[in-house]
Amino acid sequence: MKRLYKIFQTLLSTYYAYMLEYRAELLLWALSGCLPIILMGVWTQAAQGGAFALTSAQFARYFLAIFLCRQLTVVWVIWEFEREIVEGKLAFRLLQPLDPVWHHVWSHIGERFARLPFIAVIIGLFILLYPSAFWIPDAGTLALFILVSICAFALQFLIQYTFAMFAFWTEKASAIQELWFLFHLFLSGSIAPLEVFPPGVRQVVEFLPFPYILHFPASILTGLPVDYLRSFLIMGSWAGIFYAINRYLWRKGLKQFSGMGA
Amino acid sequence: MYPVAIKEPGLKGTIEHFFKRTYKEIHAVQDVSFEIQPGEIVGFLGANGAGKTTTLKMLTGLIHPSAGSVTVAGHIPFRRESAFLRKITLVMGQKQQLIWDLPAMDSLQINAAVYGLSDRAAQARIDELADMLSLQGKLTQPVRKLSLGERMKAELLAALLHEPQVLFLDEPTLGLDVNAQVAVREFLREYNQRFNATILLTSHYMADITALCDRVLMIHQGKLIYDGSLDGLIEQFAPCREVHVELAYAYHKAKLQQYGDVQSIDGSSVRYLVKPELLTKTVSQLLADLEVVDLAVSDPPIEEIIGRVFQVGQVH
């Protein structure tokens, strides 16, 4: 346990330093996640002229929260893993007594810390532009939001890392992720809140993993009604399913691995 | 044994390949049996694609042999047990494990933590290896700012931090200049003596093999065709030295042939193959009779020696 703590501490400080080397890119990456801010403008305008489940101010807060959730849960492990397989770099990782996944986990966490100041600046700017989006959640809500965001990141990571396992068989496993992203975009609540979906569709979508990555934490932060028990159960179930598939594919994949390019 | 997709050239081949893939089973390695004692340095020779890297991958546990058995330091490599991974290391001249944009020290700290070295033990080990590799002061510079030779040395340091007993080195001097090659060779020799480490080394540079290995294994088309002393191999298959002469101007071929077995003439540049007992005499004559700008004596390229082994066929 002590050894693992030391490893994680070293990985975090190293990958944080590594990510800070890319500070200019970090700003651009943070800006590239600004789609919810654009949609905020669209939906707040729409809400002023029609009857929707959310008010104009609720839409503004919701999309600001979605922006934050996207920044906190962004994952790119599939592209990294694919590159490591194709370039043979996975070989070095496999020769160390540590599951290679930890390098990816801590590089993501390190990046998240490096990204935080940029997220804060962007949120500050948009609150200036949309003062109606400003609100201060209470400490309990904030704590719950942070906890759920960590769970959402873990689920997002697990899903993408599971797709990444297909890189053992196909050199372009990221194509699976790109197809998945299409569903994620619509069903996670990043284009429109689930509250505006037809009730039948919403009922089905709530059993899928997508809403628990963005809509669930965003709803907590903005004070929209949430069924906590059911949400945590569905989220946990999907995490369990993907974890089991992931470990199965990992074991199978290692047997398949030919050390391509190594 | 592994499958490889086969595609015919042209548009027709591409379309067929898209709808129906045909695979061919490739035997990367076959009938390769050998045993290496602790503390030995063994050279692993073979032309490109002969099966050297595949064998190294099997020995390190990266790939699973479809038949036969492998044991390294008392472990079955493919199980990748922690105790096994702590005993071995793999260095590949054409690959790097150090993080490119950070100083090597950051990558070394990760390795130290992964192998469970205390801060003090890790620092002592880094100091010792940095001293052996003349890398003092270089480890705090970003890896991308290091020269190729320094980077290779830093890679060696990272790979040896956990004091492995068995070293698998795949072209560790690839692309290095002569000085850096010599430094890496000397380091490996010293490391082997100081820690009684076992080393299996592949290299296309004959000088690496001659400087380090008393024993060589030779592999051809996936089969082991020679296992014995290096002297025996060289005497048998490379009994000549190569003399490369750069002349002030181009001489007539007939004139050049008076001095020995001309291998090639490229303008004013001539290559001879000379028997060792005639070397002094031939070099003296060349220097006395011709206007020589530069002259170098070397072993023939290892590919040539290997080529000769292949021409002769199976040995021992």
Coordinates of C-alpha atoms in Angstrom, one line a residue:
Chain A
M1 CA 0.0 0.0 0.0
K2 CA 2.8 2.3 1.0
R3 CA 4.6 1.4 -2.3
L4 CA 1.4 2.2 -4.3
Y5 CA 1.0 5.5 -2.5
K6 CA 4.6 6.4 -3.4
I7 CA 4.1 5.4 -7.0
F8 CA 0.9 7.4 -7.4
Q9 CA 2.5 10.5 -5.8
T10 CA 5.4 10.3 -8.2
L11 CA 3.2 9.7 -11.2
L12 CA 1.0 12.6 -10.3
S13 CA 3.9 15.1 -9.7
T14 CA 5.7 13.9 -12.9
Y15 CA 2.6 14.0 -15.2
Y16 CA 1.6 17.4 -13.7
A17 CA 5.0 18.7 -14.6
Y18 CA 4.6 17.1 -18.0
M19 CA 1.3 18.7 -18.7
L20 CA 2.5 22.1 -17.6
E21 CA 5.0 21.9 -20.5
Y22 CA 1.9 22.2 -22.7
R23 CA 0.3 25.2 -21.0
A24 CA -0.5 27.0 -24.4
E25 CA -2.1 23.8 -25.6
L26 CA -4.0 23.4 -22.4
L27 CA -5.8 26.8 -23.0
L28 CA -6.7 25.7 -26.5
W29 CA -8.0 22.3 -25.3
A30 CA -10.1 24.1 -22.6
L31 CA -11.4 26.5 -25.2
S32 CA -12.2 23.6 -27.6
G33 CA -14.7 22.4 -25.0
C34 CA -16.8 25.6 -25.3
L35 CA -19.7 24.0 -27.3
P36 CA -22.0 24.1 -24.2
I37 CA -21.3 27.9 -23.9
I38 CA -22.6 28.4 -27.5
L39 CA -25.6 26.2 -26.8
M40 CA -26.2 28.2 -23.7
G41 CA -26.9 31.2 -25.9
V42 CA -29.2 29.2 -28.2
W43 CA -31.2 27.7 -25.4
T44 CA -31.6 30.8 -23.2
Q45 CA -32.9 32.7 -26.3
A46 CA -35.2 29.9 -27.1
A47 CA -36.5 29.7 -23.5
Q48 CA -37.4 33.4 -23.7
G49 CA -39.8 32.8 -26.6
G50 CA -41.3 29.4 -25.8
A51 CA -42.5 27.0 -23.1
F52 CA -39.7 24.7 -21.9
A53 CA -39.1 22.6 -18.8
L54 CA -36.3 25.0 -17.8
T55 CA -36.3 28.8 -17.4
S56 CA -33.9 30.9 -19.3
A57 CA -31.7 31.3 -16.2
Q58 CA -31.8 27.5 -15.5
F59 CA -30.6 26.9 -19.1
A60 CA -27.7 29.3 -18.6
R61 CA -26.7 27.6 -15.4
Y62 CA -27.2 24.1 -16.8
F63 CA -24.9 24.7 -19.8
L64 CA -22.3 26.4 -17.7
A65 CA -22.3 23.3 -15.4
I66 CA -22.1 21.1 -18.5
F67 CA -19.1 23.1 -19.7
L68 CA -17.5 22.4 -16.3
C69 CA -18.4 18.7 -16.3
R70 CA -17.0 18.3 -19.8
Q71 CA -13.7 19.8 -18.7
L72 CA -13.6 17.6 -15.6
T73 CA -14.4 14.4 -17.4
V74 CA -12.5 14.7 -20.7
V75 CA -10.6 11.5 -21.5
W76 CA -8.2 10.7 -24.3
V77 CA -6.8 7.3 -23.2
I78 CA -7.8 5.5 -26.3
W79 CA -5.6 7.6 -28.6
E80 CA -2.7 7.2 -26.2
F81 CA -3.1 3.5 -25.8
E82 CA -3.5 3.0 -29.6
R83 CA -0.3 5.0 -30.1
E84 CA 1.6 2.9 -27.5
I85 CA 0.5 -0.3 -29.2
V86 CA 1.4 0.8 -32.7
E87 CA 4.7 2.4 -31.7
G88 CA 5.6 -0.5 -29.5
K89 CA 5.9 1.6 -26.4
L90 CA 3.5 -0.6 -24.5
A91 CA 6.3 -3.1 -24.4
F92 CA 8.3 -1.0 -21.9
R93 CA 5.2 -0.6 -19.7
L94 CA 4.5 -4.3 -19.7
L95 CA 8.0 -5.0 -18.5
Q96 CA 7.5 -3.0 -15.3
P97 CA 5.8 -4.4 -12.2
L98 CA 2.9 -2.0 -12.5
D99 CA -0.3 -2.1 -14.5
P100 CA 0.2 0.3 -17.4
V101 CA -3.2 1.8 -16.8
W102 CA -1.9 3.8 -13.8
H103 CA 0.3 5.9 -16.1
H104 CA -2.8 6.9 -18.1
V105 CA -4.9 7.5 -15.0
W106 CA -2.4 9.8 -13.4
S107 CA -1.5 11.6 -16.6
H108 CA -5.3 12.4 -16.8
I109 CA -5.4 13.6 -13.2
G110 CA -2.2 15.6 -13.6
E111 CA -3.7 17.2 -16.7
R112 CA -6.9 18.1 -14.8
F113 CA -4.9 20.0 -12.1
A114 CA -3.0 21.8 -14.8
R115 CA -6.2 22.7 -16.7
L116 CA -8.1 24.0 -13.6
P117 CA -6.8 27.6 -13.8
F118 CA -7.8 27.9 -17.4
I119 CA -11.3 26.5 -16.6
A120 CA -11.6 29.1 -13.9
V121 CA -10.6 31.9 -16.2
I122 CA -13.1 30.8 -18.9
I123 CA -15.9 30.4 -16.4
G124 CA -15.1 33.9 -15.0
L125 CA -15.3 35.4 -18.5
F126 CA -18.6 33.8 -19.3
I127 CA -20.2 34.9 -16.0
L128 CA -19.2 38.4 -17.0
L129 CA -20.9 37.9 -20.3
Y130 CA -23.9 36.0 -18.9
P131 CA -24.5 37.5 -15.4
S132 CA -27.7 35.5 -15.2
A133 CA -25.7 32.3 -15.2
F134 CA -24.1 33.2 -11.9
W135 CA -25.1 31.4 -8.8
I136 CA -23.3 30.1 -5.7
P137 CA -24.1 26.5 -4.8
D138 CA -24.0 25.6 -1.1
A139 CA -21.0 23.6 0.4
G140 CA -22.9 20.3 0.5
T141 CA -24.0 20.5 -3.1
L142 CA -20.5 21.4 -4.1
A143 CA -19.0 18.5 -2.2
L144 CA -21.6 16.1 -3.8
F145 CA -20.8 17.6 -7.2
I146 CA -17.1 16.9 -6.8
L147 CA -17.7 13.4 -5.7
V148 CA -20.1 12.7 -8.6
S149 CA -17.7 14.3 -11.1
I150 CA -14.9 12.0 -9.9
C151 CA -17.3 9.0 -10.4
A152 CA -18.3 10.4 -13.8
F153 CA -14.6 10.7 -14.8
A154 CA -14.0 7.2 -13.6
L155 CA -16.9 5.9 -15.7
Q156 CA -15.9 7.8 -18.8
F157 CA -12.3 6.6 -18.4
L158 CA -13.4 3.0 -17.9
I159 CA -15.6 3.1 -21.0
Q160 CA -12.9 4.6 -23.2
Y161 CA -10.2 2.3 -21.8
T162 CA -12.4 -0.7 -22.6
F163 CA -12.7 0.4 -26.2
A164 CA -9.0 1.0 -26.2
M165 CA -8.5 -2.7 -25.6
F166 CA -9.6 -3.4 -29.1
A167 CA -6.3 -1.8 -30.2
F168 CA -4.9 -5.3 -29.5
W169 CA -6.8 -6.5 -32.5
T170 CA -7.3 -3.5 -34.7
E171 CA -4.9 -0.6 -35.1
K172 CA -7.7 2.0 -35.2
A173 CA -9.7 1.2 -32.1
S174 CA -10.4 5.0 -31.8
A175 CA -13.0 4.6 -34.6
I176 CA -15.2 2.8 -32.0
Q177 CA -14.8 5.8 -29.7
E178 CA -15.8 8.2 -32.5
L179 CA -19.0 6.3 -33.1
W180 CA -19.7 6.2 -29.4
F181 CA -19.1 9.9 -29.1
L182 CA -22.0 10.6 -31.5
F183 CA -24.4 8.9 -29.0
H184 CA -22.6 10.5 -26.1
L185 CA -23.0 14.0 -27.6
F186 CA -26.8 13.6 -27.8
L187 CA -27.6 11.4 -24.9
S188 CA -25.3 12.8 -22.2
G189 CA -27.2 16.1 -22.1
S190 CA -24.6 18.2 -23.7
I191 CA -26.7 19.4 -26.6
A192 CA -30.0 19.6 -24.7
P193 CA -30.9 18.8 -21.1
L194 CA -32.7 15.5 -20.6
E195 CA -35.6 17.6 -19.2
V196 CA -36.5 18.7 -22.7
F197 CA -36.4 15.1 -24.2
P198 CA -39.8 13.4 -24.8
P199 CA -40.7 11.5 -21.6
G200 CA -40.5 8.0 -23.3
V201 CA -37.0 8.7 -24.7
R202 CA -35.8 10.1 -21.4
Q203 CA -36.9 7.0 -19.6
V204 CA -34.8 4.8 -21.9
V205 CA -31.8 7.1 -21.9
E206 CA -31.7 7.1 -18.1
F207 CA -30.8 3.4 -18.2
L208 CA -27.8 4.1 -20.4
P209 CA -24.4 5.3 -19.2
F210 CA -24.4 8.6 -21.1
P211 CA -26.4 10.9 -18.8
Y212 CA -24.3 9.9 -15.8
I213 CA -21.2 11.5 -17.3
L214 CA -22.6 15.0 -17.8
H215 CA -26.2 15.4 -17.0
F216 CA -26.2 13.8 -13.6
P217 CA -23.3 16.0 -12.1
A218 CA -24.6 19.1 -13.9
S219 CA -28.1 18.5 -12.5
I220 CA -26.7 18.2 -8.9
L221 CA -24.7 21.5 -9.3
T222 CA -27.6 23.5 -10.7
G223 CA -30.2 22.1 -8.3
L224 CA -32.4 20.2 -10.9
P225 CA -34.3 17.2 -9.4
V226 CA -32.2 14.1 -9.2
D227 CA -33.0 10.5 -8.1
Y228 CA -29.7 9.9 -6.2
L229 CA -30.2 6.2 -5.4
R230 CA -31.2 5.2 -8.8
S231 CA -28.6 7.3 -10.5
F232 CA -25.8 5.9 -8.3
L233 CA -27.1 2.3 -8.9
I234 CA -27.2 2.7 -12.7
M235 CA -23.8 4.5 -12.8
G236 CA -22.2 1.8 -10.5
S237 CA -23.7 -1.0 -12.6
W238 CA -22.3 0.4 -15.9
A239 CA -18.9 0.9 -14.2
G240 CA -19.0 -2.8 -13.0
I241 CA -20.0 -4.0 -16.5
F242 CA -17.2 -2.0 -18.3
Y243 CA -14.7 -3.0 -15.6
A244 CA -15.4 -6.7 -16.2
I245 CA -15.3 -6.4 -20.0
N246 CA -12.1 -4.4 -19.7
R247 CA -10.3 -7.0 -17.6
Y248 CA -11.5 -9.8 -19.9
L249 CA -10.3 -8.0 -23.0
W250 CA -7.0 -7.0 -21.3
R251 CA -6.2 -10.7 -20.6
K252 CA -7.2 -11.8 -24.1
G253 CA -5.4 -8.8 -25.7
L254 CA -2.1 -9.5 -24.0
K255 CA -2.1 -13.0 -25.5
Q256 CA -2.9 -11.5 -28.8
F257 CA -0.2 -8.7 -28.4
S258 CA 2.7 -9.4 -30.7
G259 CA 4.7 -6.5 -29.5
M260 CA 4.0 -4.7 -32.8
G261 CA 6.8 -2.3 -33.7
A262 CA 8.6 -3.2 -30.5
Chain B
M1 CA 4.0 -18.4 -35.3
Y2 CA 1.7 -15.5 -36.3
P3 CA -0.8 -14.7 -39.0
V4 CA 0.0 -11.9 -41.6
A5 CA -2.6 -10.5 -43.9
I6 CA -1.7 -10.8 -47.6
K7 CA -2.7 -8.2 -50.1
E8 CA -2.2 -8.3 -53.9
P9 CA -1.0 -5.0 -55.4
G10 CA -3.4 -2.7 -57.4
L11 CA -7.0 -1.7 -57.0
K12 CA -8.3 -5.2 -57.6
G13 CA -6.1 -6.5 -54.8
T14 CA -7.2 -3.6 -52.5
I15 CA -10.9 -4.4 -53.1
E16 CA -10.4 -8.1 -52.5
H17 CA -8.5 -7.3 -49.4
F18 CA -11.3 -5.1 -48.1
F19 CA -14.0 -7.8 -48.5
K20 CA -12.0 -10.9 -47.9
R21 CA -8.7 -11.0 -46.0
T22 CA -6.4 -13.9 -46.6
Y23 CA -3.8 -14.7 -44.0
K24 CA -0.5 -16.5 -44.1
E25 CA 1.0 -18.2 -41.1
I26 CA 4.6 -17.0 -40.5
H27 CA 7.0 -19.0 -38.5
A28 CA 9.0 -16.2 -37.0
V29 CA 11.2 -18.6 -34.9
Q30 CA 11.6 -22.4 -35.1
D31 CA 14.0 -24.8 -33.4
V32 CA 15.8 -22.2 -31.4
S33 CA 17.3 -23.9 -28.3
F34 CA 20.0 -22.5 -26.1
E35 CA 21.1 -22.0 -22.5
I36 CA 22.9 -19.0 -21.1
Q37 CA 24.8 -19.2 -17.8
P38 CA 24.6 -16.3 -15.2
G39 CA 27.2 -13.6 -15.9
E40 CA 27.7 -14.5 -19.6
I41 CA 27.6 -11.9 -22.4
V42 CA 26.2 -13.5 -25.5
G43 CA 25.9 -11.8 -28.9
F44 CA 22.8 -12.6 -30.9
L45 CA 23.4 -12.3 -34.6
G46 CA 21.2 -12.5 -37.6
A47 CA 20.2 -10.5 -40.7
N48 CA 17.2 -8.2 -40.5
G49 CA 14.0 -10.2 -40.1
A50 CA 15.9 -13.3 -39.0
G51 CA 13.9 -13.6 -35.7
K52 CA 16.2 -11.9 -33.2
T53 CA 13.7 -9.4 -31.9
T54 CA 11.0 -12.1 -31.8
T55 CA 13.3 -14.2 -29.6
L56 CA 14.0 -11.3 -27.3
K57 CA 10.3 -10.6 -27.0
M58 CA 9.7 -14.2 -26.0
L59 CA 12.5 -14.1 -23.5
T60 CA 11.1 -11.0 -21.9
G61 CA 7.5 -12.3 -21.9
L62 CA 6.1 -9.8 -24.4
I63 CA 4.9 -12.6 -26.7
H64 CA 3.9 -16.1 -26.0
P65 CA 5.6 -18.9 -28.0
S66 CA 3.1 -21.0 -29.9
A67 CA 5.2 -24.1 -29.1
G68 CA 8.2 -25.0 -26.9
S69 CA 9.2 -23.6 -23.5
V70 CA 11.2 -20.6 -22.2
T71 CA 12.7 -20.1 -18.7
V72 CA 14.5 -17.0 -17.7
A73 CA 16.1 -16.7 -14.2
G74 CA 13.8 -19.5 -13.0
H75 CA 10.6 -17.9 -14.3
I76 CA 8.3 -18.5 -17.2
P77 CA 8.4 -15.0 -18.9
F78 CA 4.9 -14.8 -20.2
R79 CA 3.5 -15.0 -16.7
R80 CA 5.0 -11.6 -16.1
E81 CA 5.4 -12.2 -12.4
S82 CA 6.6 -9.2 -10.4
A83 CA 9.7 -11.1 -9.2
F84 CA 10.6 -11.9 -12.8
L85 CA 10.1 -8.3 -14.0
R86 CA 12.4 -7.1 -11.3
K87 CA 15.1 -9.3 -12.5
I88 CA 15.1 -8.3 -16.2
T89 CA 15.4 -5.3 -18.4
L90 CA 15.0 -4.6 -22.1
V91 CA 16.8 -1.8 -24.0
M92 CA 15.9 -1.1 -27.6
G93 CA 18.2 1.2 -29.5
Q94 CA 15.4 2.4 -31.7
K95 CA 12.8 3.0 -28.9
Q96 CA 12.8 5.2 -25.9
Q97 CA 11.0 4.9 -22.5
L98 CA 12.1 8.3 -21.1
I99 CA 9.5 11.1 -21.2
W100 CA 10.7 13.3 -24.1
D101 CA 9.7 16.8 -22.8
L102 CA 10.9 16.3 -19.2
P103 CA 14.4 15.8 -17.7
A104 CA 15.5 12.2 -17.5
M105 CA 15.4 12.5 -13.7
D106 CA 11.6 12.6 -13.7
S107 CA 11.4 9.3 -15.6
L108 CA 14.0 7.9 -13.2
Q109 CA 11.9 8.8 -10.2
I110 CA 8.9 7.0 -11.7
N111 CA 11.1 3.9 -12.3
A112 CA 12.5 4.1 -8.7
A113 CA 8.9 4.3 -7.3
V114 CA 7.6 1.5 -9.6
Y115 CA 10.5 -0.8 -8.5
G116 CA 10.0 0.1 -4.8
L117 CA 13.5 1.8 -4.3
S118 CA 13.7 4.2 -1.4
D119 CA 14.7 7.8 -2.2
R120 CA 18.1 7.2 -0.7
A121 CA 18.7 3.9 -2.5
A122 CA 17.5 5.4 -5.8
Q123 CA 19.8 8.4 -5.5
A124 CA 22.8 6.2 -4.7
R125 CA 22.0 4.0 -7.6
I126 CA 21.5 7.0 -10.0
D127 CA 24.8 8.5 -8.8
E128 CA 26.7 5.3 -9.3
L129 CA 25.3 4.7 -12.8
A130 CA 25.6 8.3 -13.8
D131 CA 29.2 8.2 -12.8
M132 CA 29.8 5.0 -14.8
L133 CA 28.0 6.5 -17.8
S134 CA 29.6 10.0 -17.5
L135 CA 26.1 11.5 -17.3
Q136 CA 26.6 13.9 -14.3
G137 CA 24.7 17.1 -14.8
K138 CA 22.8 15.8 -17.8
L139 CA 19.9 14.2 -16.0
T140 CA 18.2 17.5 -15.1
Q141 CA 18.1 18.6 -18.8
P142 CA 15.0 17.8 -20.9
V143 CA 15.5 14.6 -22.7
R144 CA 14.9 16.3 -26.1
K145 CA 17.9 18.5 -25.4
L146 CA 20.3 15.6 -25.0
S147 CA 22.5 14.3 -27.8
L148 CA 21.7 10.9 -29.2
G149 CA 24.6 9.4 -27.3
E150 CA 23.6 11.0 -24.0
R151 CA 20.0 9.9 -24.6
M152 CA 21.0 6.3 -25.1
K153 CA 23.1 6.4 -21.9
A154 CA 20.1 7.9 -20.0
E155 CA 17.9 5.1 -21.4
L156 CA 20.4 2.6 -20.1
L157 CA 20.4 4.2 -16.8
A158 CA 16.6 4.1 -16.6
A159 CA 16.6 0.5 -17.7
L160 CA 19.2 -0.5 -15.1
L161 CA 18.0 1.5 -12.1
H162 CA 16.4 -1.6 -10.5
E163 CA 19.7 -3.6 -10.8
P164 CA 18.4 -6.3 -13.1
Q165 CA 20.3 -9.6 -13.3
V166 CA 19.4 -10.2 -16.9
L167 CA 19.8 -7.6 -19.7
F168 CA 18.2 -7.9 -23.1
L169 CA 19.8 -5.3 -25.4
D170 CA 18.4 -4.9 -28.9
E171 CA 20.8 -2.7 -30.9
P172 CA 21.9 -0.5 -28.0
T173 CA 24.4 1.4 -30.0
L174 CA 22.2 2.0 -33.1
G175 CA 22.9 5.4 -34.7
L176 CA 25.5 6.4 -32.1
D177 CA 28.8 8.0 -33.2
V178 CA 32.0 6.0 -32.6
N179 CA 32.8 7.7 -29.2
A180 CA 29.4 7.1 -27.9
Q181 CA 29.5 3.5 -29.1
V182 CA 32.8 2.9 -27.3
A183 CA 31.4 4.5 -24.1
V184 CA 28.3 2.3 -24.1
R185 CA 30.4 -0.8 -24.8
E186 CA 32.7 0.0 -21.9
F187 CA 29.8 0.6 -19.6
L188 CA 28.2 -2.7 -20.5
R189 CA 31.5 -4.5 -19.9
E190 CA 31.9 -2.8 -16.5
Y191 CA 28.3 -3.4 -15.5
N192 CA 28.6 -7.1 -16.4
Q193 CA 31.8 -7.4 -14.2
R194 CA 30.5 -5.3 -11.3
F195 CA 27.1 -7.0 -11.0
N196 CA 27.7 -10.4 -12.6
A197 CA 24.8 -9.5 -14.9
T198 CA 23.8 -11.8 -17.8
I199 CA 23.6 -10.0 -21.1
L200 CA 22.0 -11.0 -24.4
L201 CA 22.9 -8.5 -27.0
T202 CA 21.9 -8.0 -30.6
S203 CA 23.9 -5.6 -32.8
H204 CA 24.7 -4.9 -36.4
Y205 CA 28.0 -3.4 -35.3
M206 CA 30.7 -6.0 -35.4
A207 CA 32.7 -3.9 -32.9
D208 CA 30.0 -4.3 -30.3
I209 CA 30.1 -8.0 -30.6
T210 CA 33.9 -8.3 -30.7
A211 CA 34.3 -6.0 -27.7
L212 CA 31.8 -7.7 -25.5
C213 CA 30.9 -11.2 -26.5
D214 CA 32.9 -14.4 -26.2
R215 CA 30.0 -16.4 -27.4
V216 CA 27.6 -15.8 -30.2
L217 CA 24.3 -17.2 -31.3
M218 CA 23.4 -16.9 -35.0
I219 CA 19.9 -17.1 -36.2
H220 CA 18.8 -17.4 -39.9
Q221 CA 15.2 -17.5 -41.1
G222 CA 14.1 -18.2 -37.5
K223 CA 16.5 -21.1 -37.0
L224 CA 19.5 -21.2 -34.8
I225 CA 22.5 -22.0 -37.1
Y226 CA 25.5 -21.3 -34.9
D227 CA 26.2 -21.3 -31.2
G228 CA 29.8 -21.0 -30.2
S229 CA 32.8 -18.8 -29.7
L230 CA 33.1 -15.6 -31.7
D231 CA 36.7 -16.4 -32.6
G232 CA 35.5 -19.6 -34.2
L233 CA 32.9 -17.7 -36.2
I234 CA 35.3 -15.0 -37.4
E235 CA 38.1 -17.4 -38.3
Q236 CA 35.7 -19.6 -40.2
F237 CA 33.7 -17.0 -42.0
A238 CA 35.6 -13.7 -42.0
P239 CA 39.2 -14.6 -42.4
C240 CA 39.9 -11.3 -44.1
R241 CA 40.2 -7.7 -43.1
E242 CA 38.7 -4.9 -45.1
V243 CA 41.1 -2.1 -46.3
H244 CA 39.4 1.0 -47.5
V245 CA 41.6 3.4 -49.4
E246 CA 40.8 6.9 -50.5
L247 CA 43.1 7.9 -53.3
A248 CA 44.1 11.3 -54.6
Y249 CA 42.7 10.3 -58.1
A250 CA 41.2 7.3 -59.8
Y251 CA 43.8 4.7 -60.9
H252 CA 43.3 2.1 -63.6
K253 CA 41.6 -1.1 -62.4
A254 CA 44.5 -3.3 -63.5
K255 CA 46.9 -1.3 -61.5
L256 CA 44.7 -1.5 -58.4
Q257 CA 44.3 -5.2 -58.7
Q258 CA 48.1 -5.7 -58.2
Y259 CA 47.7 -5.1 -54.5
G260 CA 45.0 -7.6 -53.7
D261 CA 41.4 -8.7 -53.9
V262 CA 39.5 -5.6 -55.0
Q263 CA 36.0 -5.7 -53.7
S264 CA 34.7 -2.4 -55.2
I265 CA 35.9 0.7 -56.9
D266 CA 34.0 3.9 -56.6
G267 CA 35.9 6.7 -58.4
S268 CA 39.0 7.2 -56.2
S269 CA 37.6 5.1 -53.4
V270 CA 38.8 1.4 -53.4
R271 CA 37.9 -1.5 -51.1
Y272 CA 40.2 -4.5 -50.6
L273 CA 39.8 -7.8 -48.8
V274 CA 43.1 -8.8 -47.3
K275 CA 44.2 -11.9 -45.3
P276 CA 45.5 -10.9 -41.9
E277 CA 49.0 -12.3 -42.5
L278 CA 49.3 -10.0 -45.6
L279 CA 47.8 -6.9 -44.0
T280 CA 51.0 -5.1 -43.1
K281 CA 52.7 -5.8 -46.4
T282 CA 49.6 -4.7 -48.4
V283 CA 49.1 -1.5 -46.5
S284 CA 52.8 -0.6 -46.8
Q285 CA 52.7 -1.2 -50.6
L286 CA 49.6 0.8 -51.0
L287 CA 51.1 3.8 -49.1
A288 CA 54.4 3.5 -50.9
D289 CA 53.1 3.1 -54.5
L290 CA 49.9 5.1 -54.6
E291 CA 48.9 8.7 -53.6
V292 CA 46.8 7.8 -50.6
V293 CA 44.6 10.5 -49.0
D294 CA 43.0 8.2 -46.3
L295 CA 43.3 4.5 -45.4
A296 CA 41.2 2.5 -42.9
V297 CA 41.3 -1.1 -41.9
S298 CA 38.2 -2.8 -40.5
D299 CA 36.3 -6.0 -40.1
P300 CA 34.0 -6.7 -43.0
P301 CA 30.4 -5.7 -42.1
I302 CA 28.6 -8.3 -40.0
E303 CA 26.0 -8.7 -42.7
E304 CA 28.8 -9.9 -45.0
I305 CA 30.0 -12.5 -42.4
I306 CA 26.4 -13.6 -41.9
G307 CA 26.0 -13.7 -45.7
R308 CA 28.9 -16.1 -45.9
V309 CA 27.5 -18.3 -43.2
F310 CA 24.3 -18.5 -45.2
Q311 CA 26.2 -19.4 -48.4
V312 CA 28.1 -22.2 -46.6
G313 CA 24.8 -23.4 -45.1
Q314 CA 24.2 -24.9 -41.7
V315 CA 27.2 -24.9 -39.3
H316 CA 27.9 -27.0 -36.2

